[in-house]
Coordinates of C-alpha atoms in Angstrom, one line a residue:
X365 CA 0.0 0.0 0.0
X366 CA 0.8 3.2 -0.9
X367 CA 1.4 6.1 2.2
X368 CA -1.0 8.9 2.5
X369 CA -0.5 12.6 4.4
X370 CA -3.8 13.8 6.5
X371 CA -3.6 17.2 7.8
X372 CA -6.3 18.5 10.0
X373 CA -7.8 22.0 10.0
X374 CA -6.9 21.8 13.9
X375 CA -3.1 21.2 12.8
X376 CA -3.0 17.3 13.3
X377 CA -0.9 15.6 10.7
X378 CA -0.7 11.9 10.0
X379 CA 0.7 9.4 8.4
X380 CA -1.3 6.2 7.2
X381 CA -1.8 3.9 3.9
X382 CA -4.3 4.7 1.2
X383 CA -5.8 2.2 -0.9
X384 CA -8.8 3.2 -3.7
X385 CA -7.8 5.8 -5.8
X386 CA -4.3 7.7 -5.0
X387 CA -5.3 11.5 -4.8
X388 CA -4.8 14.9 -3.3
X389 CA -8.1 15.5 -1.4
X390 CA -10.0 17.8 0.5
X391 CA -13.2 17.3 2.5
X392 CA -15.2 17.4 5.5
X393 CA -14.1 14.9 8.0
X394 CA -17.3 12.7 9.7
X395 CA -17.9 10.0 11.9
X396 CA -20.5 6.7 11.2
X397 CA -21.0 4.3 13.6
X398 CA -23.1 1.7 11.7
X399 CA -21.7 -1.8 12.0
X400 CA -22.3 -2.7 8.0
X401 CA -23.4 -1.0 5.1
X402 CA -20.2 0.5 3.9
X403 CA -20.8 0.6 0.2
X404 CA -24.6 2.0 0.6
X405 CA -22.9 4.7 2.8
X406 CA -20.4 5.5 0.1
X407 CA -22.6 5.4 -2.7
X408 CA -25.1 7.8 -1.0
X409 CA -25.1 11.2 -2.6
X410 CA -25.6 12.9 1.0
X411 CA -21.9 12.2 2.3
X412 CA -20.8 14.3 -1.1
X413 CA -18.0 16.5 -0.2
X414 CA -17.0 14.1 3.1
X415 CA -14.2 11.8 4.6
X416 CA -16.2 8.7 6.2
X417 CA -14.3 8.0 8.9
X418 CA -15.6 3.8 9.8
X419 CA -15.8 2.9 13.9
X420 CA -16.4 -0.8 12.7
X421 CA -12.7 -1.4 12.5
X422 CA -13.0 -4.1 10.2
X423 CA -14.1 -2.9 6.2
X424 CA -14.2 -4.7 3.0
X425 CA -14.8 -8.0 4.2
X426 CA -17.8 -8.3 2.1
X427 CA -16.7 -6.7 -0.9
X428 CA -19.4 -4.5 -2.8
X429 CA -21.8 -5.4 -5.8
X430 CA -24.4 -3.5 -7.7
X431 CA -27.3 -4.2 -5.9
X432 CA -26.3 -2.6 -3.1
X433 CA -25.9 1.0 -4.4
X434 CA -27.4 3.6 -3.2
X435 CA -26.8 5.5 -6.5
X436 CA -24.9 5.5 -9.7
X437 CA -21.5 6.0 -8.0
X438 CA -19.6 6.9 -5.0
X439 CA -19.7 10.2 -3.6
X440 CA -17.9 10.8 -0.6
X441 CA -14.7 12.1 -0.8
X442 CA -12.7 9.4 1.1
X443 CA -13.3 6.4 3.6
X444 CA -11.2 6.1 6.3
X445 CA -11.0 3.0 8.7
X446 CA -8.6 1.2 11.1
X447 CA -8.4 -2.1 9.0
X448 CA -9.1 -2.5 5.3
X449 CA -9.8 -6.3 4.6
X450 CA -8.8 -6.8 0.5
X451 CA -9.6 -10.7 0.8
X452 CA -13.4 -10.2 0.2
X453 CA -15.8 -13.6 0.9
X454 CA -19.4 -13.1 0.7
X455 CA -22.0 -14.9 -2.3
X456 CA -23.1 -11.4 -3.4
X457 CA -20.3 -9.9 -4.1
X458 CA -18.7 -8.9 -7.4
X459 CA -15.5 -6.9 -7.2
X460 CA -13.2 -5.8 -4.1
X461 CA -14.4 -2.3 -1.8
X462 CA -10.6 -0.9 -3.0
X463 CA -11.4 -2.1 -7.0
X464 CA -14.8 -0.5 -6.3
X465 CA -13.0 3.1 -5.0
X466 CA -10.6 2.7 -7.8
X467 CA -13.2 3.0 -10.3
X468 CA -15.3 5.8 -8.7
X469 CA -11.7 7.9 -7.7
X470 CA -12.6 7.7 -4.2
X471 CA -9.8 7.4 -1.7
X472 CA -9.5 4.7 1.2
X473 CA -7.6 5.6 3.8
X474 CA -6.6 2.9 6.5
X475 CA -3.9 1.7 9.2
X476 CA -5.1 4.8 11.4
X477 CA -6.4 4.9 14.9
X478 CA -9.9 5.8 14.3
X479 CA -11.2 5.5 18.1
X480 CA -8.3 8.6 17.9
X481 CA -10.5 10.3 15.1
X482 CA -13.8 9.5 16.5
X483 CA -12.8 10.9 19.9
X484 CA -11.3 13.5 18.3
X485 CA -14.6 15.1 16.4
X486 CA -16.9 14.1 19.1
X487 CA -14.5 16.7 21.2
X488 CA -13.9 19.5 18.7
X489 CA -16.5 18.6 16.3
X490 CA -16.3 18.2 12.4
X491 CA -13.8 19.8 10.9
X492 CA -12.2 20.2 7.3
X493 CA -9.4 18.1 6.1
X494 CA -7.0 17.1 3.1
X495 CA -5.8 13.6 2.2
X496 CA -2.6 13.3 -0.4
X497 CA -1.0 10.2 -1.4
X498 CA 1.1 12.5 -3.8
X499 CA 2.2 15.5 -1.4
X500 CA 3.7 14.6 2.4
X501 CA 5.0 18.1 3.1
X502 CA 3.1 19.6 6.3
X503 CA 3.2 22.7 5.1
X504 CA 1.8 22.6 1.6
X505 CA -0.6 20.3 2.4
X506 CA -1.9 23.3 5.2
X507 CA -2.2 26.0 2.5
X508 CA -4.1 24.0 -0.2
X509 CA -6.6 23.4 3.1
X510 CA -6.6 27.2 3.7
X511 CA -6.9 28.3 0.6
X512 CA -9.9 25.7 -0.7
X513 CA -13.6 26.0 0.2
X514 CA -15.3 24.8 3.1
X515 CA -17.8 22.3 2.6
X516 CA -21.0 24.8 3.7
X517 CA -19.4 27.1 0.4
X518 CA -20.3 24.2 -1.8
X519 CA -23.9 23.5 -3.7
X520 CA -23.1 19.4 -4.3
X521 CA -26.9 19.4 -4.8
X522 CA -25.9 20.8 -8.8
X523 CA -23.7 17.5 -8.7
X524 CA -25.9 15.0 -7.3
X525 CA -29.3 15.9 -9.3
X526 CA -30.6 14.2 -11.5
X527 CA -30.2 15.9 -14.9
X528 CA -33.6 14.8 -16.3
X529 CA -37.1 13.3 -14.9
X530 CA -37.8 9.9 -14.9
X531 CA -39.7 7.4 -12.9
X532 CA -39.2 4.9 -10.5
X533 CA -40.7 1.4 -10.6
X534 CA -38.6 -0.8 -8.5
X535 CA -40.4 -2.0 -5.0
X536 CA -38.5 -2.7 -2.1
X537 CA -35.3 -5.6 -1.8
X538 CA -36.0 -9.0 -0.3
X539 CA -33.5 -9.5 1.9
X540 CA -34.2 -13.4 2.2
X541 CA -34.8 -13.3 -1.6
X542 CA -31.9 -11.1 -2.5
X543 CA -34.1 -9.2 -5.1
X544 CA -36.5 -6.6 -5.4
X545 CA -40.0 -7.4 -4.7
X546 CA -42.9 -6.9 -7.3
X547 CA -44.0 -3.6 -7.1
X548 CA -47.9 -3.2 -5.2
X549 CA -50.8 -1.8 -7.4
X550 CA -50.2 2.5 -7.4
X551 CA -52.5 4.2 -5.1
X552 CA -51.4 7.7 -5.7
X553 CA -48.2 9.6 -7.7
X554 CA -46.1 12.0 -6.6
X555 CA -43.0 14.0 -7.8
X556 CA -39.8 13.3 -6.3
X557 CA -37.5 16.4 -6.1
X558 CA -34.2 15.0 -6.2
X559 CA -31.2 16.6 -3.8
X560 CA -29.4 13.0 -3.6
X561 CA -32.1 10.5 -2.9
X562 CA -31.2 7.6 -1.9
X563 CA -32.0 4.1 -4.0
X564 CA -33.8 2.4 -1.1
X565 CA -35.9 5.9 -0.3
X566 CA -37.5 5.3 -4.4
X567 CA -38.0 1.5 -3.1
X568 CA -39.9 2.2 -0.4
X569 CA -42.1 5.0 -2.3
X570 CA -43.0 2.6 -4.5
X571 CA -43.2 -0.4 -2.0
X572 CA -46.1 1.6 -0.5
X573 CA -48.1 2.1 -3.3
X574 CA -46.9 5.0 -5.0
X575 CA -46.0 5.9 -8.4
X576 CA -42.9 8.1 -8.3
X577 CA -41.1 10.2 -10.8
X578 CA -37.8 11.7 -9.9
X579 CA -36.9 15.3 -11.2
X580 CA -34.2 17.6 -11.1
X581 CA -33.5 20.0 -8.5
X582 CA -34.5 23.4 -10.6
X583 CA -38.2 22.6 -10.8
X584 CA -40.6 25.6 -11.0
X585 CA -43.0 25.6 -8.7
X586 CA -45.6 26.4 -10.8
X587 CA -45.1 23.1 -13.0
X588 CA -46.2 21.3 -10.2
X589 CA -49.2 23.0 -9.1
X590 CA -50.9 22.8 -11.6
X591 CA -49.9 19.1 -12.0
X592 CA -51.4 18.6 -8.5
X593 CA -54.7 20.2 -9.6
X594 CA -54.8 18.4 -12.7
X595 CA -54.3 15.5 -10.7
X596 CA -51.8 14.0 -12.4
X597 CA -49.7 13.6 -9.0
X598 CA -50.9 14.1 -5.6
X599 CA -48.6 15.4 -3.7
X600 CA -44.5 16.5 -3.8
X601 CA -40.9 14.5 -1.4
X602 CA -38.0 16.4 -0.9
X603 CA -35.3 14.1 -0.4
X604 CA -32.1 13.7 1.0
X605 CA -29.3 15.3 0.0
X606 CA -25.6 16.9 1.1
X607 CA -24.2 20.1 2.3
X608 CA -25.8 23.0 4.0
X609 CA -29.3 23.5 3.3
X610 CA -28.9 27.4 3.8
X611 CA -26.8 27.7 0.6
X612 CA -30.2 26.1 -1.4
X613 CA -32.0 29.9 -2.0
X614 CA -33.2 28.7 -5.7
X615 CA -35.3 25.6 -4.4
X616 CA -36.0 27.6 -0.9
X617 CA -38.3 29.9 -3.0
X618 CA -39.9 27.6 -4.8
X619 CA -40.6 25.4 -2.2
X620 CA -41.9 28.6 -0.3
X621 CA -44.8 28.3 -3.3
X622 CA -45.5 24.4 -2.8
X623 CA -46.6 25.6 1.4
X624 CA -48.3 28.2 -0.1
X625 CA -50.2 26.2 -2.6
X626 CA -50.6 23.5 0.2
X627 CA -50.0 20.5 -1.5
X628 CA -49.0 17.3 0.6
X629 CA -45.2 17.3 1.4
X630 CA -43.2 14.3 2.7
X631 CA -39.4 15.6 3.7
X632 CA -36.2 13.4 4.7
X633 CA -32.8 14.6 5.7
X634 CA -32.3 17.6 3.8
X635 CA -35.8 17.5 2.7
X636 CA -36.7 18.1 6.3
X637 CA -34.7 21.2 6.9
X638 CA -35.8 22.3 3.7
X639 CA -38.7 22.7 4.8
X640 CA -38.1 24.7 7.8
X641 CA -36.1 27.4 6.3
X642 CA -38.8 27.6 3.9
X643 CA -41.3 28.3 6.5
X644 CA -39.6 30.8 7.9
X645 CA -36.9 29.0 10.4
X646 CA -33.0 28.9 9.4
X647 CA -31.3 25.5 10.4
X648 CA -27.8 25.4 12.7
X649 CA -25.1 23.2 12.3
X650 CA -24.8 20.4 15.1
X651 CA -21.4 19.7 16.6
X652 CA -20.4 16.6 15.0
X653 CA -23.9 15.4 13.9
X654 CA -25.6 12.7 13.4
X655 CA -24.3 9.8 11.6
X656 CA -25.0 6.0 12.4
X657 CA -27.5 3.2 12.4
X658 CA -28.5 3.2 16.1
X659 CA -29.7 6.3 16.9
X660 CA -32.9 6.2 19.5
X661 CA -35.7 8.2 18.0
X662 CA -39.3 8.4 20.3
X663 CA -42.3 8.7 18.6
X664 CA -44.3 10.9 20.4
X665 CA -47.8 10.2 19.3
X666 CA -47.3 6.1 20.4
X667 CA -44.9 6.4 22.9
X668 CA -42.3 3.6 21.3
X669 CA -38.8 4.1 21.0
X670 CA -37.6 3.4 17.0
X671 CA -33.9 3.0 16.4
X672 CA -32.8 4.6 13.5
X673 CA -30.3 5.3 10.6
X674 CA -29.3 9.0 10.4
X675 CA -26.5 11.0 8.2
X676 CA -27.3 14.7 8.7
X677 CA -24.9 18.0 10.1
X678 CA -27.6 20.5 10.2
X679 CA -31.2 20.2 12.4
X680 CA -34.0 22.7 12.5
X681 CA -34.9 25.2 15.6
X682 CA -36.6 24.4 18.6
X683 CA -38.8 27.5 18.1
X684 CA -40.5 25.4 14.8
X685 CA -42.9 24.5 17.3
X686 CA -44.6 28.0 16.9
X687 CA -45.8 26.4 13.5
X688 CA -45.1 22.5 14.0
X689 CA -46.1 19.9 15.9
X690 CA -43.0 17.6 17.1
X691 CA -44.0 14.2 15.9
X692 CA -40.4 11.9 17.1
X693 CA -37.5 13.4 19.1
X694 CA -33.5 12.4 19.4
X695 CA -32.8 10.4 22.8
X696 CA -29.1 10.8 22.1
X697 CA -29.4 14.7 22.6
X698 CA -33.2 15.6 22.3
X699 CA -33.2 16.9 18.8
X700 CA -36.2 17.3 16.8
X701 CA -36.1 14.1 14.5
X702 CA -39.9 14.6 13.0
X703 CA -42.4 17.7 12.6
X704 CA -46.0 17.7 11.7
X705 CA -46.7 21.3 10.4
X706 CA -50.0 22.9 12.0
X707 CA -51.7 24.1 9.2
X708 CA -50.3 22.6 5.9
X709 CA -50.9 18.9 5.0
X710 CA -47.2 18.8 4.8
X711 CA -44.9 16.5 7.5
X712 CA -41.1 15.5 7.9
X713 CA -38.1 13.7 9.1
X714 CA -34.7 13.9 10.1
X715 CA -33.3 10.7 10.6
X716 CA -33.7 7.7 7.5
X717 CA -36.6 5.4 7.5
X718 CA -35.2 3.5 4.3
X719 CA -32.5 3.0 6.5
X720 CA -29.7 1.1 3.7
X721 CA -28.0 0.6 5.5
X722 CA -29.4 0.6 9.2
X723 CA -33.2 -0.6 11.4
X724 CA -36.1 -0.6 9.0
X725 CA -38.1 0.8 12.3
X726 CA -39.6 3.2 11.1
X727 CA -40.8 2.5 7.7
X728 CA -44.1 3.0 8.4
X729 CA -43.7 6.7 7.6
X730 CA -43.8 5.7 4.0
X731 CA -47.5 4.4 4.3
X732 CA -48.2 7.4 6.6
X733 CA -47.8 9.8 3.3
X734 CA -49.6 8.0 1.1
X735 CA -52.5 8.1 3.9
X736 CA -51.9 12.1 3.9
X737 CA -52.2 12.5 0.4
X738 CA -55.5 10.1 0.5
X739 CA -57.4 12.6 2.8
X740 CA -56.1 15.7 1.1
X741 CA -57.6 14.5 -2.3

C-alpha cells in the first residue's frame, strides 16, 4: 500500500496507507457508527464533499456489488477506517471495496487509529481536512486546506441531481430473496425532487403504493401545481441530500410556493430542513452530527422508542414549534427528529426510514404519506 498525508484543520498531521484511488483531497471529515453497510454509505449522494471516517474497524470484508448502491456512484470524498480487509468472501459480491474506489476515484484511507478520530470530532466537532497520497509536506498540504472552500461554500446538490425526470418502478429488496420485490398496485403519484435520494428511499415509495417520478432540483414551482390540480400527481418529497441547506436559496423559493399552494409534502434529511427554512426558520449546524444506524428516535404520538439510521450535520430550531407539531424526538441529545406542520398537510423527518444501510423501524412513515395524500384528495 501506498502512504497517504492527513492534515487536520486543527493542525494534526498523520501518516497512514491509502488504498482506492491515490489523490490529493479535500473534505469534511465525519464519523459513522453503523456496523455494516459500507458501500450503501459511500454510494449515498448525502456524504458528497466528506471523509467517512468507519468505527467498525473491520471494512471490505464483504466486498461490494451493484445491488447494493445507493446510487450510480460513490460520492464521498474518502473512507477512512482502522483495518481495510482486500480478501473479500461473501456470495453477493462482485469486485473488491478498493477495486470499487478505484473505479469511482474515491480514496481509502486505513492503518489509522480511528477511536483517535472519532474521539477526536466528538470533542472538537467536524472539521475540514485534506488527504494526499502525492504530497507529504506539512506545510503545503496546510495552504491548499486554507486556501480551498469549506464544505457549507459548496452547492453538491448541482452535482448529485438528476439531470432529467424519470420514474421509478422498482419496490423494495428482499432481503431473504436477494431481489426486489414486485411492485404493489399504485395508489397515488407523486413528484420526487431529487437533492441526492437515496435508492432504497425510491423502493420504499414505491413499496407503498406510489407511483414516483424523480426530477431535477430546478423545478418551478408552478409546474407542479398545476400538476397537483390536474391530478396527475398528488402530492411532492423532498429528499435527502448533502451540504448546508442554507446555501439552497433557488429551491428555498420555490418550495416557499408548494406551502403556499398546500399541497402534501413528505421531507427526509435535507428535505426536512428544507422545509423549515422555507417556512420561515434557518437551520444550525450540530457539533459533529448525526451519523449512524443506532440512533434512538421516540415517537411521540405512540410512545415507542424506533432505532434509527441518520446521516445529517444540520437540524431545525426548537422555536419550529410556533408552527409544527414535534412528531419523534432524538434520545441521544433531544433533537427534533420529525415535525408535523400545524396548518399545511405537509410533514417531515430527520433521521432515515429507508435506512440502507441501518433498522427498518420506522418504515411505516412511508405508508403514513400515502395516507396524507389520500385525505387531502
Amino acid at each position: 500500500m501506498k502512504k497517504v498525508w492527513i492534515y487536520l484543520e486543527n493542525g494534526t498531521f498523520l501518516e497512514a496507507n491509502s488504498f482506492g484511488a491515490d489523490n490529493t483531497v479535500v473534505g469534511e471529515i465525519v464519523f459513522n457508527t453503523s456496523l455494516s453497510g459500507y458501500q450503501e454509505i459511500m454510494s449515498d449522494p448525502s456524504y458528497a464533499g466528506q471523509f467517512v471516517t468507519f468505527t467498525m474497524p473491520e471494512i471490505g470484508n464483504v466486498g461490494t456489488n451493484e445491488q447494493d448502491m445507493e446510487s450510480a456512484g460513490a460520492h464521498a470524498k474518502g473512507m477512512i477506517v482502522r483495518k481495510y480487509q482486500p480478501r473479500y468472501s461473501n456470495f453477493r459480491a462482485e469486485e473488491s471495496l478498493d477495486s470499487f474506489l478505484v473505479k469511482h476515484n474515491v480514496m481509502g484511507i486505513c492503518n489509522i487509529d480511528t477511536r483517535y478520530l472519532t474521539k477526536m470530532l466528538r470533542a472538537e466537532g467536524s472539521m475540514m481536512m485534506i488527504a494526499s497520497s502525492e504530497i507529504s509536506d506539512k506545510d503545503e498540504l496546510k495552504k491548499i486546506l486554507e486556501s480551498s472552500p469549506r464544505i457549507e461554500d459548496i452547492n453538491y446538490i448541482e452535482q448529485v441531481s438528476t439531470k432529467k425526470v424519470y420514474k421509478h418502478t422498482s419496490g423494495t429488496y428482499s432481503s431473504t430473496e436477494f431481489k426486489y420485490n414486485e411492485a404493489p398496485q399504485t395508489e397515488v403519484k407523486i413528484a420526487v425532487i431529487d437533492f441526492g435520494v437515496k435508492r432504497n428511499i425510491l423502493n420504499e415509495l414505491v413499496g407503498a403504493g406510489i407511483g414516483v417520478e424523480v426530477i431535477p432540483n430546478d423545478f418551478i414551482a408552478e409546474d407542479l401545481i398545476q400538476a397537483y390540480k390536474e391530478k396527475s400527481i398528488d402530492g411532492v418529497f423532498l429528499s435527502n441530500g448533502p451540504g448546508d441547506p442554507l446555501v439552497l436559496k433557488k429551491e428555498q423559493e420555490q418550495i416557499k410556493k408548494l406551502i403556499t399552494a398546500k399541497i402534501p409534502m413528505f421531507g427526509i434529511c435535507l428535505g426536512h430542513q428544507l422545509l423549515s427554512i422555507s417556512h420561515g426558520y434557518d437551520t444550525f449546524k450540530l457539533k459533529f452530527g448525526h451519523h449512524g444506524g443506532n440512533h434512538p428516535v421516540k415517537n411521540e404520538k405512540s410512545g415507542f422508542i424506533e432505532i434509527t439510521a441518520q446521516n445529517h450535520n444540520y437540524n431545525v430550531p426548537d422555536n419550529i414549534v410556533e408552527i409544527a407539531d414535534i412528531t419523534h424526538t432524538n434520545l441521544f441529545d433531544n433533537t427534533i427528529e420529525g415535525l408535523k406542520y400545524k396548518d399545511s398537510p405537509i410533514f417531515s423527518v430527520q433521521h432515515h426510514p429507508e435506512a440502507s444501510p441501518g433498522p427498518k423501524e420506522s418504515a411505516y412513515i412511508f405508508s403514513e404519506f400515502v395516507t396524507l395524500m389520500k385525505e387531502n384528495r
